[in-house]
Coordinates of C-alpha atoms in Angstrom, one line a residue:
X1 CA 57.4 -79.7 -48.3
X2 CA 58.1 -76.8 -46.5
X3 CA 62.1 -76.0 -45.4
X4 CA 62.8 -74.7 -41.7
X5 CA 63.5 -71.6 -43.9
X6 CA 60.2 -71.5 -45.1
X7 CA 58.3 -71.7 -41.8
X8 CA 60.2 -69.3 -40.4
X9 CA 59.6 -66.9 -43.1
X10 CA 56.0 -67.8 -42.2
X11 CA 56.6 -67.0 -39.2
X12 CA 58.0 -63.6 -39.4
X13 CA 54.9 -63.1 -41.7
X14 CA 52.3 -63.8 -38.9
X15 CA 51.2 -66.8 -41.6
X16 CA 50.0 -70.3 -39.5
X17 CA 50.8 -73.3 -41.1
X18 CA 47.4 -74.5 -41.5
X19 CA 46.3 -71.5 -43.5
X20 CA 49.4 -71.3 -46.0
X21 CA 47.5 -75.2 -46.1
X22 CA 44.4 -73.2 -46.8
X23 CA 45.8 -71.7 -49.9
X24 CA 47.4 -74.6 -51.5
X25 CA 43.7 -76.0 -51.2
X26 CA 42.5 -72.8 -52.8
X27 CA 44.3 -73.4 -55.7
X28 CA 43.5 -77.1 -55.8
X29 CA 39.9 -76.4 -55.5
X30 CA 39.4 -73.3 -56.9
X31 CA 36.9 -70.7 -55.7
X32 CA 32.8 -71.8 -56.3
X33 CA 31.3 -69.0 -58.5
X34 CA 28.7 -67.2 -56.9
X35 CA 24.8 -68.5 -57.3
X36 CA 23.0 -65.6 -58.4
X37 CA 19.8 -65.5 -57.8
X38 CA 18.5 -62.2 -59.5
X39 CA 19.6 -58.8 -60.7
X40 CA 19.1 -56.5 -57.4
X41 CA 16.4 -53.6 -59.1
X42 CA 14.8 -49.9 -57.9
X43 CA 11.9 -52.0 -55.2
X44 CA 13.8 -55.4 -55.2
X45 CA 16.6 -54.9 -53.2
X46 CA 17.6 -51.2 -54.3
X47 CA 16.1 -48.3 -52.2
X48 CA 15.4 -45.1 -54.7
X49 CA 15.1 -41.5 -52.3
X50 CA 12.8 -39.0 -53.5
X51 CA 14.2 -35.7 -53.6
X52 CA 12.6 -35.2 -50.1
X53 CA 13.5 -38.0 -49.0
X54 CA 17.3 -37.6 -50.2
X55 CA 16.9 -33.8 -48.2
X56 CA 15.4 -35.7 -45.0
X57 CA 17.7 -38.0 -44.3
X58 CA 21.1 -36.0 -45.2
X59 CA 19.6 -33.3 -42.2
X60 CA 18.7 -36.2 -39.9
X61 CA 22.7 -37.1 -40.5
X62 CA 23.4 -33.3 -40.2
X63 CA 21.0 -33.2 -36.5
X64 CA 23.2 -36.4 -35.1
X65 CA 26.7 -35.7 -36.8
X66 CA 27.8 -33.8 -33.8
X67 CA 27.6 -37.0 -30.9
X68 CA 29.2 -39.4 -33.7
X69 CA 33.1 -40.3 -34.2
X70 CA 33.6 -40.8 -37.9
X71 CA 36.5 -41.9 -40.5
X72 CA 36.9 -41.4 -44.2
X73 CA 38.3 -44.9 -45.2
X74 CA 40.1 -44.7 -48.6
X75 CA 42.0 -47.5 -50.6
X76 CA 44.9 -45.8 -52.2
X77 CA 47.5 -48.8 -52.7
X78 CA 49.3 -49.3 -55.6
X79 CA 51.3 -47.5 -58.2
X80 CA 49.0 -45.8 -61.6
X81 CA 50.5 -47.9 -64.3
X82 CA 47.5 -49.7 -64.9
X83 CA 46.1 -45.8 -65.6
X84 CA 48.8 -45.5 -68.0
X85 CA 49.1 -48.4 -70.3
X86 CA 48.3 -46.6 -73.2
X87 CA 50.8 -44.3 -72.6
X88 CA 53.7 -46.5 -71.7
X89 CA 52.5 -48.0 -75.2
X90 CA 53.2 -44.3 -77.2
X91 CA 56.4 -43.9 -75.4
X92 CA 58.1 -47.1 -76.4
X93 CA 56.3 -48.3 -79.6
X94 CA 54.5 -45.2 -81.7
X95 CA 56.3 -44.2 -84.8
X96 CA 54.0 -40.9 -86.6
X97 CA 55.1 -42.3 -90.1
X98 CA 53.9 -45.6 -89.6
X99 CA 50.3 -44.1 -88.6
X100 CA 49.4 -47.5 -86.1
X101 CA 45.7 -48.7 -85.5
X102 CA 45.3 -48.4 -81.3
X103 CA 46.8 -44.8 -80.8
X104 CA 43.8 -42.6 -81.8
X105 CA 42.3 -42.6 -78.3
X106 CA 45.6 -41.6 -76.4
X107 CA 47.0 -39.6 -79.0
X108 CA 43.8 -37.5 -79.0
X109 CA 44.1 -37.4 -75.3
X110 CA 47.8 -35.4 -75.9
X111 CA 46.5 -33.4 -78.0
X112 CA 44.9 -31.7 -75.1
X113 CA 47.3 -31.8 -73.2
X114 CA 47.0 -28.1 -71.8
X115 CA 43.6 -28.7 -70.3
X116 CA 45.0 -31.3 -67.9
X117 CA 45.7 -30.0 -64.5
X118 CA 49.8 -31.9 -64.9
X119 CA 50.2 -29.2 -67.8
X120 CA 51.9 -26.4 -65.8
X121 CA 54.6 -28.7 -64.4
X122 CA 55.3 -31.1 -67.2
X123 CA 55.8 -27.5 -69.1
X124 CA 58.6 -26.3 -66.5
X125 CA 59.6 -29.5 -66.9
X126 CA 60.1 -29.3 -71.1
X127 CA 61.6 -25.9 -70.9
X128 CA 64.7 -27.5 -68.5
X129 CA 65.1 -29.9 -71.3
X130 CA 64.7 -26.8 -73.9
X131 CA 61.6 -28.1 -75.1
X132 CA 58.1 -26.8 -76.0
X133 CA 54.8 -29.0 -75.4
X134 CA 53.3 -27.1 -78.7
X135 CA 56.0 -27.6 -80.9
X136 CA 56.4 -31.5 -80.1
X137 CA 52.4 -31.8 -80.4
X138 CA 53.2 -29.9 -84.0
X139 CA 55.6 -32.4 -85.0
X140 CA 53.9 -35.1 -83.5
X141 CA 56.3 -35.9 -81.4
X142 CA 54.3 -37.8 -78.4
X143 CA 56.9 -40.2 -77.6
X144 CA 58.9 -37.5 -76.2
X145 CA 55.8 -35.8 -74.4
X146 CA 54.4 -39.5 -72.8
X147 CA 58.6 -39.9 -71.7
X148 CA 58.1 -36.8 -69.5
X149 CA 54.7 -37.7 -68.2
X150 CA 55.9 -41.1 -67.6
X151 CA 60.0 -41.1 -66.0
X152 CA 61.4 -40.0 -63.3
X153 CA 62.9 -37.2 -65.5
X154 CA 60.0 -35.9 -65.8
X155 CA 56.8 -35.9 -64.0
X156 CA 57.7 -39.7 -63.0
X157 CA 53.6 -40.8 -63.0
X158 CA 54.2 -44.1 -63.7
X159 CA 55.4 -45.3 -60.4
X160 CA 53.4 -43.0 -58.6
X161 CA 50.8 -43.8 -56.7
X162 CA 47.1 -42.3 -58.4
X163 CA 47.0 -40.5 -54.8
X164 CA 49.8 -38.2 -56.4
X165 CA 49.0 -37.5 -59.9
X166 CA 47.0 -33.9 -60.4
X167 CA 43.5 -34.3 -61.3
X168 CA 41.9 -31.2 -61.5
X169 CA 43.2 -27.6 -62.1
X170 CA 41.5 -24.2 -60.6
X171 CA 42.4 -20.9 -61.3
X172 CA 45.4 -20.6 -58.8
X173 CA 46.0 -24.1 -57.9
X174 CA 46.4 -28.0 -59.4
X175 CA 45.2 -30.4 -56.7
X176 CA 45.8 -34.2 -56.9
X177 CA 43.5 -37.3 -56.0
X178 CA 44.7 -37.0 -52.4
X179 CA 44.1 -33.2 -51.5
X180 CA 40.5 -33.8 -53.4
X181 CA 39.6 -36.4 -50.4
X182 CA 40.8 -33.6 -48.0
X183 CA 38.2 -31.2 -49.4
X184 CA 35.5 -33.6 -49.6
X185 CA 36.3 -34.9 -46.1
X186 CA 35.8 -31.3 -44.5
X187 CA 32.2 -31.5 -45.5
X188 CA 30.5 -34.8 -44.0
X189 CA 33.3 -36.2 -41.9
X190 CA 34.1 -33.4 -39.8
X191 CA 33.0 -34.0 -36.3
X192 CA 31.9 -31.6 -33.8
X193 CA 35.6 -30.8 -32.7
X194 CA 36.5 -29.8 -35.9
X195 CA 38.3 -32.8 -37.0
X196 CA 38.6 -34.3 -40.3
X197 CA 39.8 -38.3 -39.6
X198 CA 41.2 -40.0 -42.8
X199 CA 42.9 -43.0 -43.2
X200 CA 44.6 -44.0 -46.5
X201 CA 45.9 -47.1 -47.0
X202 CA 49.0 -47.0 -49.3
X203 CA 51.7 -49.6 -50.4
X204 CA 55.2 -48.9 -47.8
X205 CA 57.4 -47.9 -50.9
X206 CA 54.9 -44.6 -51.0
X207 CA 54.5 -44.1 -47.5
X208 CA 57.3 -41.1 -47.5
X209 CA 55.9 -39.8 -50.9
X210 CA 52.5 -39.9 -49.1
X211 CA 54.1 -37.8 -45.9
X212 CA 55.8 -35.1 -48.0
X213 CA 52.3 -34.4 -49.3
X214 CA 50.9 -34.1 -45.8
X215 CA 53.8 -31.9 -45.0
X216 CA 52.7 -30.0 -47.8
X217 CA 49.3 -29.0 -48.4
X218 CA 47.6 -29.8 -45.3
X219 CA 48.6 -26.6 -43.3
X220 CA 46.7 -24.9 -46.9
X221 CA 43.6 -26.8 -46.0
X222 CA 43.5 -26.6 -42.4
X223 CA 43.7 -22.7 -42.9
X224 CA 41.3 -22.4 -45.6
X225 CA 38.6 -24.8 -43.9
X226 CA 39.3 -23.9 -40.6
X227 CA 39.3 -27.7 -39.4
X228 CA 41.9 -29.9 -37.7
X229 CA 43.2 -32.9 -39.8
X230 CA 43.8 -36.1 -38.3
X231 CA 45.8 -38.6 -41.1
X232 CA 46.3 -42.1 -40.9
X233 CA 48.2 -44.3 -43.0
X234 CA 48.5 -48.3 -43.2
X235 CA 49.2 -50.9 -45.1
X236 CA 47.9 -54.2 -46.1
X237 CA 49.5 -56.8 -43.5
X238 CA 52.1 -59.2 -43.9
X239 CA 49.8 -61.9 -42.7
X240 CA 47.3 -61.3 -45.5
X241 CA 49.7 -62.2 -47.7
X242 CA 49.3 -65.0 -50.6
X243 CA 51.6 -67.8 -52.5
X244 CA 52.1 -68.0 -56.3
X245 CA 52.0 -71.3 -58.4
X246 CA 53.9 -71.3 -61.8
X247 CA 52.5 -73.5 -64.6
X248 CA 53.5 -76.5 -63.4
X249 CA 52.1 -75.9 -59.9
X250 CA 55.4 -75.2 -58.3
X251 CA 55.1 -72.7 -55.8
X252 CA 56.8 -69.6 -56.4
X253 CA 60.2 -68.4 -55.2
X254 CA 62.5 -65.7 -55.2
X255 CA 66.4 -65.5 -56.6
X256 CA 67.5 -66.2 -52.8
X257 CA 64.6 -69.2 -52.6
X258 CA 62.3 -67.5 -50.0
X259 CA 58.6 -68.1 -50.7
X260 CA 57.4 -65.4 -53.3
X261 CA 54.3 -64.1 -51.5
X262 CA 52.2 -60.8 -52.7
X263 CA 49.9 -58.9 -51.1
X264 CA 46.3 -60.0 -51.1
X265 CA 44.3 -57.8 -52.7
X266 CA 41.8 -55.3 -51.2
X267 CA 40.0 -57.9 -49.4
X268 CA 42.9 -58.0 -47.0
X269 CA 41.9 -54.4 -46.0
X270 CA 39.1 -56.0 -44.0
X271 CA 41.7 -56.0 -41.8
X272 CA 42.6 -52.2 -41.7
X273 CA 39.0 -51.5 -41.0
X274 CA 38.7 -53.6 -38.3
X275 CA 41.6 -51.4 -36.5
X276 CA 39.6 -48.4 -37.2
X277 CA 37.6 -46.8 -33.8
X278 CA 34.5 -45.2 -35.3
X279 CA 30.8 -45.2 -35.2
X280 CA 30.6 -44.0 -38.7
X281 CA 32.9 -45.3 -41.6
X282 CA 33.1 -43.7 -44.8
X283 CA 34.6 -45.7 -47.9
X284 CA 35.5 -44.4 -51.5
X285 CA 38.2 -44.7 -54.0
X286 CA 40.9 -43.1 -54.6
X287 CA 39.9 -42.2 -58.1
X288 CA 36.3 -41.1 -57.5
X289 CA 36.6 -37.4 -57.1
X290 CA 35.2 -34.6 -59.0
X291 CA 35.8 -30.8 -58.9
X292 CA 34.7 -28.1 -56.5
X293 CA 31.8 -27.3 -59.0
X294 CA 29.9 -30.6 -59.2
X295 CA 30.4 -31.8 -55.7
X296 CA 27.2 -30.7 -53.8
X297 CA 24.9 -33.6 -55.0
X298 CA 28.3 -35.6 -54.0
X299 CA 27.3 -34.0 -50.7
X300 CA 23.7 -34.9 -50.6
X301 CA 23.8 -37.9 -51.2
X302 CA 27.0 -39.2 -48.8
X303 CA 25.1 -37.6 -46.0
X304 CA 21.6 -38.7 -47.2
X305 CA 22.6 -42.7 -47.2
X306 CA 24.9 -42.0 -43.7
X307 CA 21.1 -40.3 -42.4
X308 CA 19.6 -43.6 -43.9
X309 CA 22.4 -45.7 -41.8
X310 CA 21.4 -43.8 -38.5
X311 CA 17.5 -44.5 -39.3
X312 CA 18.3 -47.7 -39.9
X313 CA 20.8 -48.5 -36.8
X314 CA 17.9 -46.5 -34.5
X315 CA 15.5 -49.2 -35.5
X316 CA 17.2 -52.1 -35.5
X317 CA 18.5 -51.3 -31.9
X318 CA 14.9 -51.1 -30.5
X319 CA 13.9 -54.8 -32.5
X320 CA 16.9 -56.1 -30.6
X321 CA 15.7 -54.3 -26.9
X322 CA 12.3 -55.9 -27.5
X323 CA 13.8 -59.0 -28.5
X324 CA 15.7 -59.2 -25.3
X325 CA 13.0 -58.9 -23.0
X326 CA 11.3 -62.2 -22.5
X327 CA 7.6 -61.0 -22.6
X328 CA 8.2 -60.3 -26.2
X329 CA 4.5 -60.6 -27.7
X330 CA 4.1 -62.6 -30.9
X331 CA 2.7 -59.1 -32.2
X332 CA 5.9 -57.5 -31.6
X333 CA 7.8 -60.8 -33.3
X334 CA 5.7 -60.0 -36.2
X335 CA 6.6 -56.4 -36.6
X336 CA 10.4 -57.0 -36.2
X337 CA 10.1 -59.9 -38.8
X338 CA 8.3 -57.6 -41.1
X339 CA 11.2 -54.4 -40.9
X340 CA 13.8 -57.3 -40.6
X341 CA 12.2 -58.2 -44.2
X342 CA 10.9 -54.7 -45.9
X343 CA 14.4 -52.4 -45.0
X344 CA 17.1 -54.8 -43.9
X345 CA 16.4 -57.2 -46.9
X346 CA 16.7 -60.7 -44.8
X347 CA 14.3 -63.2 -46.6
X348 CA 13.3 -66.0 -44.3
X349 CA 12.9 -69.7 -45.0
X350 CA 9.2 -71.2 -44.9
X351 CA 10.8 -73.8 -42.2
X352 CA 11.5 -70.6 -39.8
X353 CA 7.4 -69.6 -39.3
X354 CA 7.2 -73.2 -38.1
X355 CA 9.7 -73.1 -35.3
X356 CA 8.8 -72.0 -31.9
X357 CA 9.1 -68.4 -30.6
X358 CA 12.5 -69.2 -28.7
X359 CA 13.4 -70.1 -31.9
X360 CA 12.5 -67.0 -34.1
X361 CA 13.7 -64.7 -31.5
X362 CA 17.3 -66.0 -31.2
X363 CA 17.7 -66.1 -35.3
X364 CA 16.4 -62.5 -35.4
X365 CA 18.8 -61.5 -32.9
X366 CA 21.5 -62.8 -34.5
X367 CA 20.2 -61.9 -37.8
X368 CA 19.8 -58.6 -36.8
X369 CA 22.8 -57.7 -34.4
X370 CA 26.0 -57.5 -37.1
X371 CA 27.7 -54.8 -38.9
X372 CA 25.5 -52.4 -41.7
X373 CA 26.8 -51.1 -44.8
X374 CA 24.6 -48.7 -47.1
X375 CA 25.9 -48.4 -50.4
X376 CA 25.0 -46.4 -53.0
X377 CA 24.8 -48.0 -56.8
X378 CA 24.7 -46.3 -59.3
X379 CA 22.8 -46.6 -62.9
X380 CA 24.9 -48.6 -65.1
X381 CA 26.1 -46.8 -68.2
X382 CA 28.4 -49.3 -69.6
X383 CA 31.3 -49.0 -66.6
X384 CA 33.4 -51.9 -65.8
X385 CA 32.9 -53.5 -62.3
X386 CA 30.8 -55.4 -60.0
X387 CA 26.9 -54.7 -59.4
X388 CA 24.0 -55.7 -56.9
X389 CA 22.6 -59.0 -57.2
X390 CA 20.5 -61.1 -55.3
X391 CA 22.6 -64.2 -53.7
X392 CA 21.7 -68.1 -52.3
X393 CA 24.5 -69.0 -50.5
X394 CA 24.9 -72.5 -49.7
X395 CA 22.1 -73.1 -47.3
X396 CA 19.7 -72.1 -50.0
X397 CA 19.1 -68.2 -48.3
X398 CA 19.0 -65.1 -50.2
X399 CA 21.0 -62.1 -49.0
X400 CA 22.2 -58.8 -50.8
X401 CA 25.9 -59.1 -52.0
X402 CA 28.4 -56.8 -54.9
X403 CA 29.1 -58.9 -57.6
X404 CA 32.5 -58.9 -59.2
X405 CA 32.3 -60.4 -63.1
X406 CA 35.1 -62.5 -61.8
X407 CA 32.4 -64.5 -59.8
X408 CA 30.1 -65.2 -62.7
X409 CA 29.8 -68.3 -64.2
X410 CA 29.0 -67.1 -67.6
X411 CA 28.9 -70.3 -69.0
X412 CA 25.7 -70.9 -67.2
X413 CA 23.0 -69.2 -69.5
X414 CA 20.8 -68.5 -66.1
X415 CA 23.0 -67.1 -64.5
X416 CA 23.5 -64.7 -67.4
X417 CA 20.4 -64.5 -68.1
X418 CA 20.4 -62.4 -64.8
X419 CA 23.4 -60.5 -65.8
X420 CA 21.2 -58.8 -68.5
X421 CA 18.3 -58.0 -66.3
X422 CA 21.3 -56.0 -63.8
X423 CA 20.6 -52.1 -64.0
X424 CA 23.6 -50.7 -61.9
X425 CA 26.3 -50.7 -60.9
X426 CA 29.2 -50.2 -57.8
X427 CA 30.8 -47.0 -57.7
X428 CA 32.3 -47.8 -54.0
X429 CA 30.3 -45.4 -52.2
X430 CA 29.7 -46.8 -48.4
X431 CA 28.5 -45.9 -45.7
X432 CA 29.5 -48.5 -42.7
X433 CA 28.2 -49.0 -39.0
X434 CA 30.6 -51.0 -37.1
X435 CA 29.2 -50.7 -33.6
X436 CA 26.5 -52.9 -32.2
X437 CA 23.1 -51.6 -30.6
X438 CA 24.8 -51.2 -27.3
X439 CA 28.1 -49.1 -28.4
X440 CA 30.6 -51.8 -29.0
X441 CA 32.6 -52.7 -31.9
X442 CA 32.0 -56.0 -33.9
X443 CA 34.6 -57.9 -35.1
X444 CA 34.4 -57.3 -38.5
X445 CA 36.2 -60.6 -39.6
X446 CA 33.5 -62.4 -37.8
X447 CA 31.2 -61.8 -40.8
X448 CA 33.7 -62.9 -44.1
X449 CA 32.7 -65.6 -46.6
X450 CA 36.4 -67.5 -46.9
X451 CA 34.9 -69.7 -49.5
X452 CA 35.0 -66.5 -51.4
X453 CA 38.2 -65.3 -53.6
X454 CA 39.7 -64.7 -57.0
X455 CA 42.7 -67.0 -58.9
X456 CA 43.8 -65.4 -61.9
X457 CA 46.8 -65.9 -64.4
X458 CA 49.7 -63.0 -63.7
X459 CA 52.8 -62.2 -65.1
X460 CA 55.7 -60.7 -62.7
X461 CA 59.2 -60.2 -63.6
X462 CA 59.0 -62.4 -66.4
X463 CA 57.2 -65.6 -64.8
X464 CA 53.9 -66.6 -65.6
X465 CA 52.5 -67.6 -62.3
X466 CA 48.9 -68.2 -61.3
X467 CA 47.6 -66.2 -58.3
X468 CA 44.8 -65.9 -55.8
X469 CA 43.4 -62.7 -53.8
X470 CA 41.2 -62.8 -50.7
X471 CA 37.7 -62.0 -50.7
X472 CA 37.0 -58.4 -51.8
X473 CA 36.2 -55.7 -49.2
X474 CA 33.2 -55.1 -50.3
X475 CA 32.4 -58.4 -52.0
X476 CA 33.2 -61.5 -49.4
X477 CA 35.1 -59.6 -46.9
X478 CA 32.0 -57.8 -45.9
X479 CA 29.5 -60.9 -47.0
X480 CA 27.8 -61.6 -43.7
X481 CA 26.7 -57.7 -43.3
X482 CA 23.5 -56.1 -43.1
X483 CA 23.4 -54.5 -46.8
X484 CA 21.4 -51.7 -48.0
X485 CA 21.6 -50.9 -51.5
X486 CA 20.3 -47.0 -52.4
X487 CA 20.2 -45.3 -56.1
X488 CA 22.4 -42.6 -56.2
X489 CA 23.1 -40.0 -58.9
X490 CA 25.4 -40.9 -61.7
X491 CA 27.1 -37.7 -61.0
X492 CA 28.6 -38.6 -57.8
X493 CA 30.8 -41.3 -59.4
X494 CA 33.4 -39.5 -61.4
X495 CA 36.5 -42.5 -62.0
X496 CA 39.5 -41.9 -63.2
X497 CA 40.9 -45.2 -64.7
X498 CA 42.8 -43.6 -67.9
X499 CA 44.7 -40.7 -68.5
X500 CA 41.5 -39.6 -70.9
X501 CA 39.3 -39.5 -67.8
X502 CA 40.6 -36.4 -66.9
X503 CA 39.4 -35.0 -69.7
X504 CA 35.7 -35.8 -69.1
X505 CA 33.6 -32.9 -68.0
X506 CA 33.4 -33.8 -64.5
X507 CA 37.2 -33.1 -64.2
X508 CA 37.8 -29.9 -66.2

């Protein structure tokens, strides 16, 4: 039962009644796993450029850039503990005389300490303290090193959002995750004004962290690049936010005895992008950077799959012009059905071929006029994450969607059997077109699957408590898109989800 304290706190939220209803239900019911169908593969589902092909469609992007309006969209909530586990584990439990199993990895990782671009400042930081990073690393002493790395003492990472922490040092400068995005923003999001648009989304305990940055490097940039930055910043909305059941299926409160509610996960961002005025949409993580060196095939290929988009939108608004006129031959149907098929992926039913014309033209327009997404998927080399499958949703149709492992019944040996025959993976790479054939904006929550989400088992502050996160962006949130998938090069997904990323090749 819900207190008049309650509904006004869902009030303030923005929450209706009926859908904090919604999510009791969700945790009643659960979420159905999804039906996979089959591994999305290079010719059955996933686009492969040629060389010439990938060179083609970046200049087509390059020939058209100049009438577009476009936004770099980058998730960037969030504090990096999750990047410093190991770390936090050094600090409070390694003892060098007691030589524990687990530390090899991170200790290693130390070790080499001076090759990370956070070297220079957590060594100002050791001499204040009249301390020497060589002469702890001699004595073994990595407690003391991951304390600085870690507290607000020292370089204070571990409540800093991964926007902040240096990645990558050059000869005269460190840069961090964020000023990485400002570099690679000036080379396929700059429009013909000589404006770089980027929106972040951050948590609100950052957002002045996040604004002393801006105050900081971007006046470097803009001189360097000779471009005009334009930064946006916003956060997931109160109204996306979720309930918490404990183990008995209590909902979750606070010390004063208001509702306990968390944010919703990245799915609620659907929201975000739906504020954004664009005609091209740029999305990557936060953590997928690399270094000046290795970033022209980076280049390539974001502008080769936004080229791709543009082919694709230019063809899909004349099918829906030639479906609007009424003299529409059954030729014409014919063709539509077959590009609608062979480069937007829509399979059709055996029942649609026997309904009449009227018929098959209003499902192709519909079919046809909603958002587009290219995204690029990568090989899979082992990474942790979702993937490209082939998906029956509940009216028996097959459409494109990114997997998550969370929505794999893996108890069902044909649905792993479909696992195994998977070959890539999602690196977070898209490309989105948000504007219908005749220039206006679709409502991207139109095209969400809400029977799509995620419970999981957390622990906060102590209390075990079982939680639930919308559908992802780029899982449920964007399920009712046109979807493209396109091979891309290994080397334009760089992650960083441990400190020993940074010590790859592709950020040294």
């Amino acid at each position: 039962m819900l207190s008049t304290k309650d509904l006004k706190q869902l009030q303030q939220k923005g929450i209706t009644e009926l859908q904090f209803q919604t999510q009791i239900e969700n945790f009643e019911k659960g979420f159905p796993f999804a039906n996979l169908a089959g591994a999305a593969t290079v010719g059955d589902g996933i686009v492969r450029f040629t060389p010439e092909e990938a060179e083609e469609y970046a200049q087509l992007f390059d020939k058209k850039r100049d009438e577009l309006s476009m936004v770099k969209f980058v998730p960037a909530s969030g504090a990096a503990s999750r990047m410093f586990k190991d770390l936090i584990d050094v600090e409070q439990k390694y003892n060098a005389s007691e030589k524990k199993i687990g530390f090899a990895r991170i200790t290693k990782c130390l070790d080499n300490v001076a090759k990370l671009a956070l070297s220079d400042e957590l060594n100002k930081i050791l001499e204040k303290h009249g301390l020497e990073a060589k002469k702890l690393l001699q004595e073994k002493d990595y407690p003391t090193i991951a304390h600085y790395i870690l507290q607000t003492d020292g370089l204070g990472y571990q409540s800093k959002p991964k926007a902040m922490l240096l990645f990558h040092k050059y000869n005269n400068e460190a840069r961090t995750a964020f000023e990485e995005h400002l570099v690679e923003g000036v080379e396929y999001a700059q429009m013909v004004d000589k404006t770089v648009h980027l929106h972040f989304t951050i948590s609100p305990e950052h957002r002045a962290l996040f604004q002393e940055k801006v105050n900081e490097v971007v006046p470097k940039y803009e001189a360097r690049y000779g471009v005009k930055y334009h930064i946006e910043f916003s956060e997931q909305m109160g109204k996306t936010d979720m309930i918490a059941l404990d183990k008995e299926g209590n909902i979750v409160r606070n010390a004063d005895g208001s509702i306990l509610f968390r944010p919703g996960g990245h799915g609620a961002l659907i929201e975000n992008l739906n504020a954004l005025e664009a005609d091209l949409i740029f999305i990557k993580n936060i953590d997928n950077v690399t270094t000046d060196a290795l970033r022209p095939t980076t280049y390539l290929y974001k502008k080769a799959l936004a080229g791709y988009l543009l082919y694709i939108q230019e063809a899909v608004a004349d099918c829906l012009h030639q479906l609007e006129s009424l003299s529409v031959s059954e030729g014409a149907l014919s063709r539509i059905e077959g590009f609608a098929s062979k480069l937007l992926n829509i399979r059709f039913s055996m029942t649609y071929f026997s309904r009449s014309m009227r018929e098959r033209v209003s499902y192709l327009g519909r079919k046809l006029n909603r958002p587009i997404r290219v995204c690029g998927m990568v090989r899979n080399e082992g990474e942790p994450g979702g993937g490209p499958y082939w998906v029956r949703n509940e009216h028996g149709h097959k459409n494109l969607q990114i997997i998550e492992a969370s929505q794999i019944d893996f108890n069902n040996r044909f649905q792993v059997d479909m696992v195994k025959e998977s070959s890539h993976f999602n690196p977070v790479d898209l490309i989105c077109g948000v504007k219908n054939y005749k220039g206006n904006k679709f409502n991207l929550k139109n095209y969400i699957d809400k029977n799509t989400g995620f419970i999981s088992k957390k622990k906060q502050n102590g209390v075990e408590m079982i939680i639930q996160e919308l559908p992802g962006l780029w899982n449920g949130a964007m399920a009712d898109w046109n979807t493209i998938f396109v091979e891309v090069p290994i080397e334009t997904f760089t992650p960083v989800k441990t400190l020993e990323d940074l010590l790859r090749k592709e950020h040294q």
